[in-house]
Coordinates of C-alpha atoms in Angstrom, one line a residue:
Chain A
V1 CA 104.7 86.9 93.2
I2 CA 101.2 85.6 93.9
A3 CA 99.6 83.3 91.3
V4 CA 95.8 83.7 91.1
V5 CA 93.7 81.0 89.4
C6 CA 90.5 82.1 87.5
L7 CA 89.1 79.1 85.8
N8 CA 85.8 80.7 84.7
P9 CA 86.5 84.4 83.9
A10 CA 83.9 86.5 82.2
I11 CA 83.5 89.7 80.3
D12 CA 81.2 91.8 82.6
V13 CA 79.0 94.2 80.7
T14 CA 77.0 96.8 82.5
F15 CA 74.1 98.6 80.7
Q16 CA 72.7 101.8 82.2
V17 CA 69.0 102.3 81.2
D18 CA 66.4 104.7 82.5
R19 CA 63.9 102.1 83.7
L20 CA 63.8 98.4 83.0
R21 CA 60.4 97.4 81.7
P22 CA 60.0 93.7 80.7
G23 CA 58.8 93.3 77.2
A24 CA 59.9 96.8 76.1
S25 CA 62.8 98.1 74.0
H26 CA 65.4 100.2 75.9
R27 CA 68.0 102.7 74.8
V28 CA 71.3 101.9 76.6
R29 CA 72.5 105.2 78.0
H30 CA 76.0 104.0 79.0
T31 CA 77.9 100.8 78.7
I32 CA 80.8 99.6 80.8
Q33 CA 82.7 96.5 79.9
R34 CA 85.6 94.9 81.8
A35 CA 87.2 91.6 82.6
G36 CA 85.4 89.9 85.5
G37 CA 85.3 86.9 87.6
K38 CA 86.5 86.6 91.3
G39 CA 90.1 85.7 90.4
I40 CA 90.5 88.7 88.2
N41 CA 89.1 90.9 91.0
V42 CA 91.6 89.4 93.5
A43 CA 94.4 89.9 91.0
R44 CA 93.5 93.6 90.4
V45 CA 93.5 94.3 94.2
L46 CA 96.8 92.5 94.7
H47 CA 98.3 94.7 91.9
Q48 CA 96.8 97.8 93.6
L49 CA 98.4 96.6 96.9
G50 CA 101.8 96.6 95.1
V51 CA 102.1 92.8 95.0
P52 CA 103.4 91.3 91.7
V53 CA 100.7 89.0 90.4
V54 CA 100.2 86.4 87.7
L55 CA 96.7 85.4 86.6
T56 CA 96.3 81.9 85.2
G57 CA 93.1 80.2 84.1
L58 CA 91.1 79.3 81.0
V59 CA 90.1 81.7 78.3
G60 CA 88.6 81.3 74.8
G61 CA 87.7 83.2 71.7
R62 CA 87.6 87.0 71.2
R63 CA 86.4 87.6 74.7
G64 CA 89.4 85.6 76.0
E65 CA 91.7 87.8 73.9
A66 CA 90.0 90.9 75.4
I67 CA 90.6 89.6 78.9
T68 CA 94.3 88.9 78.2
A69 CA 94.7 92.4 76.7
E70 CA 93.0 94.1 79.6
L71 CA 95.0 92.3 82.2
S72 CA 98.3 93.3 80.6
A73 CA 97.1 96.9 80.4
V74 CA 96.3 97.0 84.1
G75 CA 99.6 95.4 85.2
V76 CA 98.5 91.9 86.0
T77 CA 100.6 89.3 84.1
P78 CA 98.3 87.0 82.2
Q79 CA 99.5 83.3 81.8
L80 CA 96.2 82.0 80.5
I81 CA 95.5 78.8 78.7
E82 CA 93.4 79.1 75.5
V83 CA 90.5 76.7 75.2
A84 CA 88.3 76.1 72.1
A85 CA 85.0 77.5 73.5
E86 CA 84.4 81.2 74.0
T87 CA 84.7 82.8 77.4
R88 CA 81.3 83.6 79.1
R89 CA 79.7 87.0 79.5
T90 CA 77.6 88.5 82.2
V91 CA 75.2 91.4 81.5
T92 CA 74.0 93.6 84.3
V93 CA 71.2 96.1 83.6
V94 CA 71.3 99.0 86.0
D95 CA 68.3 101.3 86.3
G96 CA 66.9 103.5 89.1
P97 CA 63.9 101.5 90.4
A98 CA 65.0 97.9 90.2
G99 CA 68.7 98.4 90.9
A100 CA 70.8 95.7 89.2
T101 CA 69.3 92.9 87.1
V102 CA 71.9 90.3 86.2
F103 CA 72.1 87.8 83.3
N104 CA 74.9 85.2 83.8
E105 CA 75.9 83.0 80.9
P106 CA 77.2 79.5 81.8
G107 CA 80.9 79.0 81.4
P108 CA 82.3 77.5 78.2
P109 CA 82.6 73.7 78.1
I110 CA 86.2 72.5 78.9
G111 CA 87.6 69.3 77.4
T112 CA 89.6 66.8 79.4
V113 CA 92.7 67.4 77.3
E114 CA 92.3 71.2 77.9
W115 CA 92.0 70.5 81.6
S116 CA 95.2 68.4 81.6
H117 CA 97.0 71.1 79.7
F118 CA 95.9 73.6 82.3
V119 CA 97.1 71.5 85.2
A120 CA 100.5 71.1 83.7
A121 CA 100.8 74.8 83.1
F122 CA 99.6 75.5 86.6
E123 CA 102.5 73.5 88.0
S124 CA 105.1 75.8 86.5
V125 CA 103.2 78.9 87.5
A126 CA 102.8 77.6 91.1
A127 CA 106.4 76.5 91.3
A128 CA 107.5 80.2 90.6
A129 CA 105.0 81.7 93.1
D130 CA 105.1 82.6 96.8
A131 CA 101.4 81.8 97.3
V132 CA 98.5 80.6 95.2
V133 CA 94.9 81.8 95.2
L134 CA 92.2 79.5 94.0
T135 CA 88.9 81.3 93.6
G136 CA 85.5 81.2 91.8
S137 CA 83.3 78.8 90.1
L138 CA 84.3 76.0 87.7
P139 CA 83.2 76.0 84.1
P140 CA 81.4 72.8 82.8
G141 CA 83.8 70.0 82.1
V142 CA 86.4 70.9 84.8
P143 CA 86.3 68.1 87.4
P144 CA 84.4 69.0 90.6
D145 CA 87.6 68.2 92.6
A146 CA 89.7 70.6 90.5
Y147 CA 90.7 72.7 93.6
A148 CA 91.8 69.5 95.4
Q149 CA 94.0 68.6 92.5
L150 CA 95.5 72.1 92.3
T151 CA 96.0 72.4 96.1
G152 CA 98.0 69.1 95.9
R153 CA 100.2 70.4 93.0
A154 CA 100.9 73.7 94.8
H155 CA 101.8 71.9 98.1
A156 CA 104.1 69.6 96.1
C157 CA 106.0 72.8 95.2
G158 CA 105.9 73.9 98.8
V159 CA 103.6 76.9 98.0
P160 CA 100.7 77.9 100.4
V161 CA 97.1 77.9 99.0
L162 CA 94.2 80.3 99.7
L163 CA 91.0 78.7 98.6
D164 CA 87.8 80.8 98.1
A165 CA 85.1 78.6 96.8
E166 CA 81.7 77.1 97.7
G167 CA 79.7 73.9 97.4
I168 CA 81.3 70.8 96.1
P169 CA 84.5 72.5 94.8
L170 CA 85.1 73.8 98.4
R171 CA 84.1 70.6 100.2
S172 CA 86.1 68.2 97.9
A173 CA 89.2 70.4 98.3
L174 CA 89.4 70.4 102.1
P175 CA 91.0 67.0 102.5
A176 CA 93.9 68.3 100.4
R177 CA 94.5 70.7 103.3
P178 CA 94.4 74.2 101.8
D179 CA 96.3 76.7 104.0
L180 CA 93.3 79.1 104.3
V181 CA 89.7 79.0 103.3
K182 CA 87.4 82.0 103.5
P183 CA 83.8 81.3 102.7
N184 CA 81.1 83.8 103.7
E185 CA 78.4 82.9 106.2
H186 CA 76.1 81.4 103.6
E187 CA 78.8 79.3 101.9
A188 CA 80.1 78.1 105.3
A189 CA 76.6 77.1 106.7
P190 CA 76.8 73.5 105.4
F191 CA 79.9 72.9 107.6
A192 CA 78.1 73.8 110.8
T193 CA 76.8 70.5 112.3
G194 CA 75.2 70.1 115.8
Y195 CA 77.1 72.1 118.3
A196 CA 80.1 72.6 116.0
T197 CA 80.4 76.0 114.3
A198 CA 81.1 76.4 110.6
L199 CA 84.7 77.3 111.5
D200 CA 85.1 74.0 113.4
G201 CA 83.5 72.1 110.6
L202 CA 85.9 73.6 108.0
L203 CA 89.0 72.7 110.2
E204 CA 87.7 69.2 110.8
A205 CA 87.2 68.7 107.1
G206 CA 90.9 69.5 106.5
A207 CA 91.4 73.3 106.2
R208 CA 94.5 74.4 108.0
N209 CA 93.1 77.8 108.7
A210 CA 89.6 79.2 108.2
I211 CA 87.8 82.5 108.0
V212 CA 84.1 83.0 107.8
S213 CA 83.3 86.5 106.5
L214 CA 80.2 88.2 107.8
G215 CA 79.7 91.1 105.3
A216 CA 79.4 94.4 107.1
D217 CA 79.8 92.6 110.4
G218 CA 83.4 91.7 109.8
L219 CA 84.7 88.1 110.1
L220 CA 85.4 85.2 112.4
A221 CA 88.9 83.6 112.1
A222 CA 90.5 80.4 113.2
V223 CA 94.2 80.9 112.4
D224 CA 97.3 79.3 113.9
D225 CA 95.2 77.7 116.7
R226 CA 93.8 81.1 117.7
R227 CA 90.3 82.4 117.2
Y228 CA 89.5 86.0 116.4
R229 CA 86.4 88.2 116.0
V230 CA 87.1 91.1 113.7
R231 CA 84.7 94.0 113.5
L232 CA 84.6 97.3 111.6
D233 CA 83.0 100.1 113.6
E234 CA 81.7 101.9 110.6
D235 CA 79.1 101.3 107.9
V236 CA 80.6 102.0 104.4
A237 CA 78.0 102.9 101.7
G238 CA 78.5 101.6 98.2
N239 CA 78.7 98.4 96.2
P240 CA 79.6 95.3 98.3
T241 CA 80.3 93.2 95.2
G242 CA 84.0 92.3 95.2
A243 CA 84.6 93.1 98.9
G244 CA 85.2 89.4 99.5
D245 CA 87.8 89.4 96.7
A246 CA 89.6 92.4 98.2
L247 CA 89.6 90.5 101.5
A248 CA 91.1 87.5 99.7
A249 CA 93.8 89.6 98.2
V250 CA 95.0 91.0 101.5
L251 CA 94.8 87.5 103.1
A252 CA 96.9 86.0 100.3
R253 CA 99.5 88.6 100.7
G254 CA 99.6 87.9 104.4
M255 CA 100.3 84.2 103.8
I256 CA 103.7 84.8 102.3
G257 CA 106.5 84.1 104.7
T258 CA 105.6 84.0 108.4
P259 CA 102.0 85.2 108.7
E260 CA 101.3 88.0 111.3
W261 CA 97.6 87.2 111.5
E262 CA 96.3 90.1 113.7
L263 CA 97.9 92.6 111.4
T264 CA 96.7 90.8 108.3
L265 CA 93.1 90.5 109.6
R266 CA 92.9 94.2 110.4
E267 CA 94.3 95.2 107.0
A268 CA 92.0 92.7 105.2
V269 CA 88.9 94.1 106.8
A270 CA 90.0 97.7 106.2
V271 CA 90.7 97.1 102.5
A272 CA 87.5 95.0 102.0
G273 CA 85.5 98.0 103.5
A274 CA 87.4 100.4 101.2
A275 CA 86.4 98.2 98.2
V276 CA 82.8 98.8 99.0
A277 CA 83.4 102.5 98.5
V278 CA 84.4 101.9 94.8
P279 CA 81.4 101.3 92.5
H280 CA 83.0 98.3 90.7
A281 CA 84.7 95.2 91.9
G282 CA 88.5 94.7 91.8
E283 CA 89.5 98.0 93.3
Y284 CA 89.6 99.7 96.7
D285 CA 89.7 103.3 97.7
A286 CA 93.1 103.9 99.4
D287 CA 92.0 107.0 101.4
T288 CA 89.0 105.0 102.8
A289 CA 91.3 102.2 103.7
D290 CA 93.5 104.7 105.7
R291 CA 90.5 106.0 107.4
L292 CA 89.0 102.6 108.3
R293 CA 92.3 100.9 109.5
P294 CA 92.1 102.3 113.0
L295 CA 88.4 101.6 113.2
V296 CA 88.9 97.8 112.8
R297 CA 88.7 95.9 116.2
V298 CA 90.5 92.6 116.3
Q299 CA 89.6 90.6 119.4
E300 CA 91.0 87.2 120.3
V301 CA 88.0 85.1 121.5
Chain B
V1 CA 76.0 92.5 42.1
I2 CA 74.0 94.5 44.6
A3 CA 75.9 96.7 47.1
V4 CA 74.2 97.0 50.5
V5 CA 75.2 99.8 52.9
C6 CA 75.0 99.1 56.6
L7 CA 76.5 102.1 58.4
N8 CA 75.5 101.0 61.9
P9 CA 75.7 97.2 62.1
A10 CA 75.5 95.4 65.4
I11 CA 76.2 92.1 67.1
D12 CA 72.8 90.9 68.1
V13 CA 72.8 88.8 71.3
T14 CA 69.7 86.8 72.4
F15 CA 69.6 85.4 76.0
Q16 CA 66.9 82.9 76.8
V17 CA 65.9 83.0 80.5
D18 CA 63.1 81.3 82.5
R19 CA 61.5 84.5 83.6
L20 CA 62.7 88.1 83.6
R21 CA 62.5 89.6 87.1
P22 CA 63.8 93.2 87.5
G23 CA 66.4 93.3 90.3
A24 CA 67.1 89.6 90.3
S25 CA 70.0 87.5 89.0
H26 CA 69.2 85.2 86.1
R27 CA 70.9 82.1 84.7
V28 CA 71.1 82.3 80.9
R29 CA 69.8 79.0 79.5
H30 CA 70.8 79.6 75.9
T31 CA 72.6 82.3 74.0
I32 CA 72.4 83.1 70.3
Q33 CA 74.8 85.7 68.7
R34 CA 74.8 86.9 65.2
A35 CA 75.6 89.9 63.0
G36 CA 72.6 92.2 62.9
G37 CA 71.4 95.5 61.5
K38 CA 69.0 96.1 58.6
G39 CA 71.7 96.1 55.9
I40 CA 73.0 92.8 57.0
N41 CA 69.5 91.3 57.0
V42 CA 68.9 92.6 53.4
A43 CA 72.3 91.2 52.3
R44 CA 71.5 87.8 53.8
V45 CA 68.1 87.6 52.0
L46 CA 69.7 88.7 48.7
H47 CA 72.3 86.0 49.1
Q48 CA 69.4 83.5 49.7
L49 CA 67.7 84.8 46.6
G50 CA 70.8 83.9 44.6
V51 CA 71.9 87.5 44.0
P52 CA 75.7 88.2 44.4
V53 CA 75.9 90.8 47.2
V54 CA 78.6 93.0 48.7
L55 CA 78.1 94.6 52.1
T56 CA 79.8 97.8 52.8
G57 CA 79.7 100.0 56.0
L58 CA 81.5 100.8 59.2
V59 CA 82.8 98.3 61.7
G60 CA 85.2 98.5 64.6
G61 CA 86.9 96.4 67.2
R62 CA 86.5 92.7 68.0
R63 CA 82.8 92.8 67.3
G64 CA 83.6 94.3 63.8
E65 CA 86.0 91.4 63.2
A66 CA 83.3 89.0 64.2
I67 CA 80.8 90.6 61.7
T68 CA 83.3 90.4 58.9
A69 CA 84.1 86.8 59.6
E70 CA 80.4 85.9 59.8
L71 CA 79.5 87.6 56.5
S72 CA 82.3 85.8 54.7
A73 CA 81.1 82.5 56.2
V74 CA 77.5 83.0 55.0
G75 CA 78.4 84.0 51.4
V76 CA 78.1 87.8 51.6
T77 CA 81.2 89.6 50.5
P78 CA 82.3 92.1 53.2
Q79 CA 83.9 95.4 52.0
L80 CA 83.8 97.1 55.3
I81 CA 85.7 100.2 56.5
E82 CA 87.3 99.8 59.9
V83 CA 86.7 102.6 62.4
A84 CA 88.4 103.3 65.7
A85 CA 85.4 102.8 68.0
E86 CA 83.8 99.4 68.6
T87 CA 80.7 98.2 66.8
R88 CA 77.5 98.4 68.9
R89 CA 75.7 95.5 70.4
T90 CA 72.0 94.7 71.1
V91 CA 70.9 92.3 73.8
T92 CA 67.4 90.7 73.7
V93 CA 66.3 88.8 76.7
V94 CA 63.6 86.3 75.8
D95 CA 61.4 84.7 78.4
G96 CA 58.0 83.2 78.6
P97 CA 55.8 85.9 80.2
A98 CA 57.3 89.2 78.9
G99 CA 58.3 88.0 75.5
A100 CA 61.3 90.0 74.2
T101 CA 63.0 92.7 76.2
V102 CA 65.5 94.6 74.1
F103 CA 68.6 96.7 75.1
N104 CA 70.1 98.7 72.2
E105 CA 73.5 100.3 72.6
P106 CA 74.1 103.5 70.6
G107 CA 76.4 103.2 67.7
P108 CA 80.1 103.9 67.9
P109 CA 81.1 107.6 67.3
I110 CA 82.4 108.1 63.8
G111 CA 85.1 110.7 63.0
T112 CA 84.9 113.1 60.0
V113 CA 88.0 111.5 58.5
E114 CA 86.5 108.1 58.9
W115 CA 83.3 109.2 57.1
S116 CA 85.3 110.7 54.2
H117 CA 87.2 107.5 53.9
F118 CA 83.9 105.6 53.8
V119 CA 82.5 107.8 51.1
A120 CA 85.5 107.3 48.9
A121 CA 85.3 103.6 49.4
F122 CA 81.6 103.6 48.6
E123 CA 82.2 105.2 45.3
S124 CA 84.3 102.3 44.1
V125 CA 81.8 99.8 45.5
A126 CA 78.9 101.6 43.8
A127 CA 80.7 101.9 40.5
A128 CA 80.9 98.1 40.3
A129 CA 77.3 97.5 41.4
D130 CA 74.0 97.1 39.5
A131 CA 72.0 98.6 42.4
V132 CA 72.7 100.1 45.8
V133 CA 70.6 99.6 49.0
L134 CA 71.0 102.3 51.7
T135 CA 69.3 101.1 54.9
G136 CA 69.2 101.5 58.6
S137 CA 70.1 104.1 61.2
L138 CA 73.2 106.3 61.3
P139 CA 75.8 106.1 64.0
P140 CA 76.7 109.3 65.8
G141 CA 79.1 111.5 63.9
V142 CA 77.9 110.5 60.4
P143 CA 76.2 113.5 58.9
P144 CA 72.4 113.5 58.9
D145 CA 72.4 113.9 55.1
A146 CA 74.6 110.8 54.7
Y147 CA 72.0 109.1 52.5
A148 CA 71.7 112.2 50.3
Q149 CA 75.5 112.2 49.8
L150 CA 75.6 108.5 49.0
T151 CA 72.5 108.7 46.6
G152 CA 74.3 111.4 44.7
R153 CA 77.5 109.4 44.4
A154 CA 75.6 106.3 43.2
H155 CA 73.7 108.3 40.6
A156 CA 77.0 109.8 39.4
C157 CA 78.0 106.2 38.6
G158 CA 74.5 105.6 36.9
V159 CA 73.5 103.1 39.6
P160 CA 69.9 103.0 41.0
V161 CA 69.3 103.4 44.7
L162 CA 66.8 101.8 47.1
L163 CA 66.6 103.8 50.3
D164 CA 65.1 102.3 53.5
A165 CA 65.4 104.9 56.3
E166 CA 63.3 107.1 58.5
G167 CA 63.3 110.5 60.1
I168 CA 65.8 113.1 59.0
P169 CA 68.1 110.7 57.1
L170 CA 65.1 109.8 54.9
R171 CA 63.7 113.3 54.5
S172 CA 67.1 114.9 53.7
A173 CA 67.9 112.2 51.1
L174 CA 64.7 112.7 49.0
P175 CA 65.9 115.8 47.1
A176 CA 68.8 113.6 45.8
R177 CA 66.0 111.6 44.1
P178 CA 66.5 108.0 45.3
D179 CA 64.9 105.5 42.8
L180 CA 62.8 103.8 45.4
V181 CA 62.0 104.5 49.0
K182 CA 60.0 102.0 51.2
P183 CA 59.1 103.4 54.6
N184 CA 56.4 101.6 56.7
E185 CA 53.2 103.4 57.6
H186 CA 54.6 104.9 60.7
E187 CA 57.8 106.1 59.1
A188 CA 55.8 107.5 56.1
A189 CA 53.2 109.3 58.3
P190 CA 55.1 112.7 58.5
F191 CA 54.9 112.9 54.6
A192 CA 51.1 112.9 54.5
T193 CA 49.9 116.5 54.7
G194 CA 46.4 117.8 54.3
Y195 CA 44.7 115.8 51.5
A196 CA 48.0 114.4 50.2
T197 CA 48.8 110.8 51.1
A198 CA 52.2 109.7 52.4
L199 CA 52.9 108.3 48.9
D200 CA 52.2 111.7 47.3
G201 CA 54.3 113.4 49.9
L202 CA 57.3 111.1 49.3
L203 CA 57.1 111.7 45.5
E204 CA 56.7 115.4 45.9
A205 CA 59.7 115.5 48.2
G206 CA 61.8 113.9 45.5
A207 CA 61.5 110.1 45.5
R208 CA 61.3 108.7 42.0
N209 CA 59.2 105.8 43.2
A210 CA 57.7 105.0 46.6
I211 CA 56.2 102.1 48.5
V212 CA 54.6 102.3 51.9
S213 CA 54.6 98.9 53.6
L214 CA 51.5 98.1 55.8
G215 CA 52.8 95.0 57.7
A216 CA 50.4 92.1 57.5
D217 CA 48.2 94.3 55.3
G218 CA 50.6 94.3 52.4
L219 CA 51.7 97.6 50.8
L220 CA 50.8 100.6 48.7
A221 CA 53.1 101.4 45.7
A222 CA 53.6 104.4 43.4
V223 CA 55.9 103.1 40.7
D224 CA 56.5 104.2 37.1
D225 CA 53.4 106.6 37.4
R226 CA 51.1 103.7 38.4
R227 CA 49.6 103.0 41.8
Y228 CA 49.2 99.6 43.2
R229 CA 47.5 98.1 46.3
V230 CA 49.2 94.7 47.2
R231 CA 47.6 92.4 49.7
L232 CA 48.4 88.9 51.0
D233 CA 45.3 86.8 51.7
E234 CA 46.9 84.8 54.5
D235 CA 48.1 85.6 58.0
V236 CA 51.6 84.2 58.6
A237 CA 52.4 83.4 62.2
G238 CA 56.0 84.1 63.4
N239 CA 58.4 86.9 64.0
P240 CA 57.8 90.0 61.8
T241 CA 61.2 91.4 62.6
G242 CA 63.2 91.5 59.4
A243 CA 60.1 91.1 57.1
G244 CA 60.7 94.7 55.9
D245 CA 64.3 93.8 55.1
A246 CA 63.2 90.8 53.0
L247 CA 60.9 93.1 51.2
A248 CA 63.8 95.5 50.5
A249 CA 65.9 92.7 49.2
V250 CA 63.4 91.6 46.5
L251 CA 62.6 95.2 45.6
A252 CA 66.4 95.9 45.1
R253 CA 66.7 92.8 42.9
G254 CA 63.7 94.1 40.9
M255 CA 65.4 97.4 40.2
I256 CA 68.2 95.9 38.1
G257 CA 67.7 96.5 34.4
T258 CA 64.1 97.3 33.3
P259 CA 61.8 96.8 36.4
E260 CA 58.7 94.7 36.0
W261 CA 56.9 96.1 39.0
E262 CA 53.8 93.9 39.1
L263 CA 56.0 90.8 39.2
T264 CA 58.4 92.4 41.7
L265 CA 55.7 93.5 44.1
R266 CA 54.1 90.1 44.2
E267 CA 57.4 88.4 44.8
A268 CA 58.4 91.0 47.5
V269 CA 55.2 90.5 49.5
A270 CA 55.5 86.7 49.2
V271 CA 59.1 86.7 50.4
A272 CA 58.4 89.2 53.2
G273 CA 55.6 86.9 54.4
A274 CA 57.9 83.9 54.2
A275 CA 60.5 85.8 56.3
V276 CA 57.9 86.0 59.1
A277 CA 57.9 82.2 59.2
V278 CA 61.6 82.1 60.2
P279 CA 62.3 83.0 63.9
H280 CA 65.2 85.3 63.1
A281 CA 65.7 88.2 60.7
G282 CA 67.7 87.9 57.5
E283 CA 66.2 84.7 56.1
Y284 CA 62.9 83.5 54.5
D285 CA 61.3 80.1 54.2
A286 CA 61.4 79.1 50.6
D287 CA 58.5 76.6 50.8
T288 CA 56.3 79.3 52.5
A289 CA 57.3 81.7 49.7
D290 CA 56.1 79.2 47.1
R291 CA 52.8 78.7 48.9
L292 CA 52.2 82.5 49.4
R293 CA 53.1 83.6 45.9
P294 CA 49.7 82.7 44.3
L295 CA 47.9 84.2 47.4
V296 CA 49.3 87.7 46.7
R297 CA 46.8 90.1 45.1
V298 CA 48.3 93.0 43.1
Q299 CA 45.7 95.6 42.1
E300 CA 46.3 98.7 40.1
V301 CA 44.3 101.5 41.8

């Protein structure tokens, strides 16, 4: 079983309107509402891959209840800690001309006692897992080194950690030696210094293995002392939101037991591409993945 | 006790952002969330006026539960019927340059059995009331002549009805002879034909008494065979949303027992003006009402 941590989940609401005009009143033609947040997307893809998955994290209020109910319904086991403040919400207004206009609420404030409660609960979840995924932003009140703390607890149980974060939560967790980090180019840029590439910077700062994802251009990997350049010889049309979470899901599955990295990297890029073909995050198109798999080129560099 | 009917309540969400840019991602600085819908605004003002008030209508899902909880907390007795579909939501994005940009979800679909269930429940609520207020839009699935049906049931119990609606729900209810209707100029316009004013048209179509509200210009009234022009000699700065609901609340209170229309019209215009001084709907500023009361001119015409 893979345990996915989602500290700042959300209810993602999408409103379809004819045309967004600031200052006007709009009739919403269609509403979609689903549990969101990177951890939830990763967990959904793991479930679709056939991997038993537990989602842990912090939820509050009626929106937290809705997330718990939705996860159970889609086959992801929720082991969430309830907090006093209500889970955040994102609203995306989709129209023709402007595309997607997004409104992100800040996360609910988390108390120190709530955080301690979560860390204790995380230890039992991690102890029962084959791998742990730490992903996404931190709500206010959670310490900036949260991912360092959780990486340490997972390692104390002998469980490998995939960390997908950015900024201070990523940087402060690297000395705890996460088994794999996978920032995108933009998130990895601060680790490139002088002649050292971002991959070198991430390894020097403590990551045991590192991948830098390049969107439609594939990825660069430094795994088990080898370097790979992975490319997909096909442009997939669709919604790239959540492709990185699909990548993380396949990589996490590949970390269980003895990793076969070339195989894992190929599959990860195929599934991430196949996630672009689905309009919402947290799912990939299995037929597209079958089609893309032979089009992925994995080159040792 | 006054019974207020709100068939299509909403959860009103307000997001404060720095500047709304279509196609961009926005950080929400501040969120306000409250129960909304014209009936809920009328009920809140009645409660503030010191009138015992029961709110009945249709709610569904977690948002319905939130509305019920909020009404109880503010002193309005909820007697709501639960339906299968979830209560709608409105999102208003407030920024500096564009002001307010509103997204209105359609109401939840209501089944015929749910509607029959509501009508039966309405009869007991109406039977125990001194007056009934029917106000706001109808969710899909509720028959267009819903307000005609409810007016008939209230009259069968000997209870007077204030109807605040527009379009077909208003027009189709007039033959049932509601005791007072109060459209605004725009809503009343279809009833003005040839030389007949909108007031005449409303009375001819069946309304026992009619008021046409003119926003900051006051109102015109045809009540008990007399005609009045009511003006407020002062511009009130603020948010006019909900002023019409404050007007309805005072008018409904004035319908209990033997109406004293001149007094009621003066008070209604003062309280409606005082509602403009409060940034959100469903409340008025009592000091402003005290100040405005002597500035209201009631002229028989």
